[in-house]
PDB file of C-alpha atoms in Angstrom:
ATOM      1  CA  UNK A  26     -40.993 -31.357  17.450  1.00 92.00           C
ATOM      2  CA  UNK A  27     -41.813 -27.789  18.429  1.00 93.00           C
ATOM      3  CA  UNK A  28     -38.904 -27.762  20.864  1.00 93.00           C
ATOM      4  CA  UNK A  29     -36.573 -28.960  18.120  1.00 93.00           C
ATOM      5  CA  UNK A  30     -37.827 -26.249  15.737  1.00 95.00           C
ATOM      6  CA  UNK A  31     -37.450 -23.606  18.444  1.00 95.00           C
ATOM      7  CA  UNK A  32     -33.927 -24.806  19.232  1.00 96.00           C
ATOM      8  CA  UNK A  33     -32.943 -24.840  15.558  1.00 96.00           C
ATOM      9  CA  UNK A  34     -34.391 -21.352  14.996  1.00 96.00           C
ATOM     10  CA  UNK A  35     -32.569 -20.044  18.067  1.00 97.00           C
ATOM     11  CA  UNK A  36     -29.300 -21.642  16.964  1.00 97.00           C
ATOM     12  CA  UNK A  37     -29.761 -20.316  13.444  1.00 97.00           C
ATOM     13  CA  UNK A  38     -30.394 -16.780  14.751  1.00 97.00           C
ATOM     14  CA  UNK A  39     -27.316 -16.963  16.988  1.00 97.00           C
ATOM     15  CA  UNK A  40     -25.148 -18.177  14.113  1.00 98.00           C
ATOM     16  CA  UNK A  41     -26.441 -15.439  11.812  1.00 97.00           C
ATOM     17  CA  UNK A  42     -25.756 -12.819  14.491  1.00 97.00           C
ATOM     18  CA  UNK A  43     -22.242 -14.214  15.019  1.00 97.00           C
ATOM     19  CA  UNK A  44     -21.656 -14.230  11.263  1.00 98.00           C
ATOM     20  CA  UNK A  45     -22.844 -10.632  10.945  1.00 97.00           C
ATOM     21  CA  UNK A  46     -20.592  -9.599  13.837  1.00 98.00           C
ATOM     22  CA  UNK A  47     -17.577 -11.271  12.206  1.00 98.00           C
ATOM     23  CA  UNK A  48     -18.343  -9.642   8.851  1.00 98.00           C
ATOM     24  CA  UNK A  49     -18.520  -6.203  10.478  1.00 98.00           C
ATOM     25  CA  UNK A  50     -15.280  -6.869  12.355  1.00 98.00           C
ATOM     26  CA  UNK A  51     -13.509  -7.898   9.135  1.00 98.00           C
ATOM     27  CA  UNK A  52     -14.871  -4.898   7.234  1.00 98.00           C
ATOM     28  CA  UNK A  53     -13.616  -2.584   9.981  1.00 98.00           C
ATOM     29  CA  UNK A  54     -10.205  -4.258   9.926  1.00 98.00           C
ATOM     30  CA  UNK A  55     -10.038  -3.980   6.124  1.00 98.00           C
ATOM     31  CA  UNK A  56     -11.070  -0.329   6.309  1.00 98.00           C
ATOM     32  CA  UNK A  57      -8.297   0.436   8.795  1.00 98.00           C
ATOM     33  CA  UNK A  58      -5.727  -1.350   6.640  1.00 98.00           C
ATOM     34  CA  UNK A  59      -6.914   0.495   3.548  1.00 98.00           C
ATOM     35  CA  UNK A  60      -6.682   3.851   5.329  1.00 98.00           C
ATOM     36  CA  UNK A  61      -3.184   3.005   6.540  1.00 98.00           C
ATOM     37  CA  UNK A  62      -2.083   1.993   3.036  1.00 98.00           C
ATOM     38  CA  UNK A  63      -3.582   5.129   1.507  1.00 98.00           C
ATOM     39  CA  UNK A  64      -1.694   7.234   4.055  1.00 98.00           C
ATOM     40  CA  UNK A  65       1.565   5.427   3.257  1.00 98.00           C
ATOM     41  CA  UNK A  66       0.955   5.956  -0.473  1.00 98.00           C
ATOM     42  CA  UNK A  67       0.355   9.677   0.044  1.00 98.00           C
ATOM     43  CA  UNK A  68       3.507   9.978   2.153  1.00 98.00           C
ATOM     44  CA  UNK A  69       5.531   8.097  -0.460  1.00 98.00           C
ATOM     45  CA  UNK A  70       4.149  10.264  -3.273  1.00 98.00           C
ATOM     46  CA  UNK A  71       5.000  13.415  -1.319  1.00 98.00           C
ATOM     47  CA  UNK A  72       8.512  12.098  -0.701  1.00 98.00           C
ATOM     48  CA  UNK A  73       8.989  11.239  -4.377  1.00 98.00           C
ATOM     49  CA  UNK A  74       7.672  14.642  -5.430  1.00 98.00           C
ATOM     50  CA  UNK A  75      10.086  16.369  -3.045  1.00 98.00           C
ATOM     51  CA  UNK A  76      12.977  14.250  -4.318  1.00 98.00           C
ATOM     52  CA  UNK A  77      12.050  15.013  -7.937  1.00 98.00           C
ATOM     53  CA  UNK A  78      11.828  18.732  -7.214  1.00 98.00           C
ATOM     54  CA  UNK A  79      15.231  18.693  -5.533  1.00 98.00           C
ATOM     55  CA  UNK A  80      16.806  16.811  -8.456  1.00 98.00           C
ATOM     56  CA  UNK A  81      15.360  19.279 -10.949  1.00 98.00           C
ATOM     57  CA  UNK A  82      16.641  22.167  -8.839  1.00 98.00           C
ATOM     58  CA  UNK A  83      20.123  20.644  -8.714  1.00 98.00           C
ATOM     59  CA  UNK A  84      20.080  20.034 -12.472  1.00 98.00           C
ATOM     60  CA  UNK A  85      19.156  23.655 -13.154  1.00 97.00           C
ATOM     61  CA  UNK A  86      21.894  24.836 -10.794  1.00 97.00           C
ATOM     62  CA  UNK A  87      24.395  22.548 -12.527  1.00 97.00           C
ATOM     63  CA  UNK A  88      23.276  23.786 -15.937  1.00 97.00           C
ATOM     64  CA  UNK A  89      23.697  27.380 -14.801  1.00 96.00           C
ATOM     65  CA  UNK A  90      27.229  26.683 -13.506  1.00 97.00           C
ATOM     66  CA  UNK A  91      28.172  24.890 -16.724  1.00 96.00           C
ATOM     67  CA  UNK A  92      26.844  27.757 -18.839  1.00 94.00           C
ATOM     68  CA  UNK A  93      28.831  30.243 -16.755  1.00 94.00           C
ATOM     69  CA  UNK A  94      31.962  28.105 -17.173  1.00 95.00           C
ATOM     70  CA  UNK A  95      31.332  27.806 -20.911  1.00 93.00           C
ATOM     71  CA  UNK A  96      30.859  31.555 -21.232  1.00 92.00           C
ATOM     72  CA  UNK A  97      34.003  32.193 -19.201  1.00 92.00           C
ATOM     73  CA  UNK A  98      36.078  29.740 -21.251  1.00 91.00           C
ATOM     74  CA  UNK A  99      34.652  31.128 -24.481  1.00 90.00           C
ATOM     75  CA  UNK A 100      35.710  34.639 -23.508  1.00 90.00           C
ATOM     76  CA  UNK A 101      39.192  33.391 -22.544  1.00 90.00           C
ATOM     77  CA  UNK A 102      39.521  31.717 -25.939  1.00 89.00           C
ATOM     78  CA  UNK A 103      38.474  34.884 -27.736  1.00 83.00           C
ATOM     79  CA  UNK A 104      34.968  33.851 -28.679  1.00 83.00           C
ATOM     80  CA  UNK A 105      33.383  36.531 -26.548  1.00 67.00           C
ATOM     81  CA  UNK A 106      33.518  39.010 -29.404  1.00 56.00           C
ATOM     82  CA  UNK A 107      31.411  36.782 -31.673  1.00 53.00           C
ATOM     83  CA  UNK A 108      28.263  38.282 -30.261  1.00 52.00           C
ATOM     84  CA  UNK A 109      29.151  41.610 -31.881  1.00 52.00           C
ATOM     85  CA  UNK A 110      29.319  40.116 -35.402  1.00 51.00           C
ATOM     86  CA  UNK A 111      26.231  40.298 -37.546  1.00 54.00           C
ATOM     87  CA  UNK A 112      25.656  36.749 -38.720  1.00 51.00           C
ATOM     88  CA  UNK A 113      22.960  36.233 -41.333  1.00 59.00           C
ATOM     89  CA  UNK A 114      19.687  35.109 -39.886  1.00 59.00           C
ATOM     90  CA  UNK A 115      18.295  31.706 -40.795  1.00 58.00           C
ATOM     91  CA  UNK A 116      15.518  33.422 -42.726  1.00 59.00           C
ATOM     92  CA  UNK A 117      18.001  35.220 -45.019  1.00 51.00           C
ATOM     93  CA  UNK A 118      19.892  32.048 -45.947  1.00 47.00           C
TER      94      UNK A 118
END
């Protein structure tokens, strides 16, 4: 009976140690995956931020070109002299 108890206790201790080892191994694996995913997320966010910044820059450049074209066409059509007229302010209306 004592031998059986000793064997069962030894087996139980070995199984618990194996279980603990497997848990640690899985936690390490999960930690590595999490770190990898976090790195990919940061890289993707940086890429999206760069893309957004470039789009905004291009939109501002386009707006500037369109304003220059509008001003140029306005002057060609004779609207350039409108700036010299004194139009009533919104407050005076």
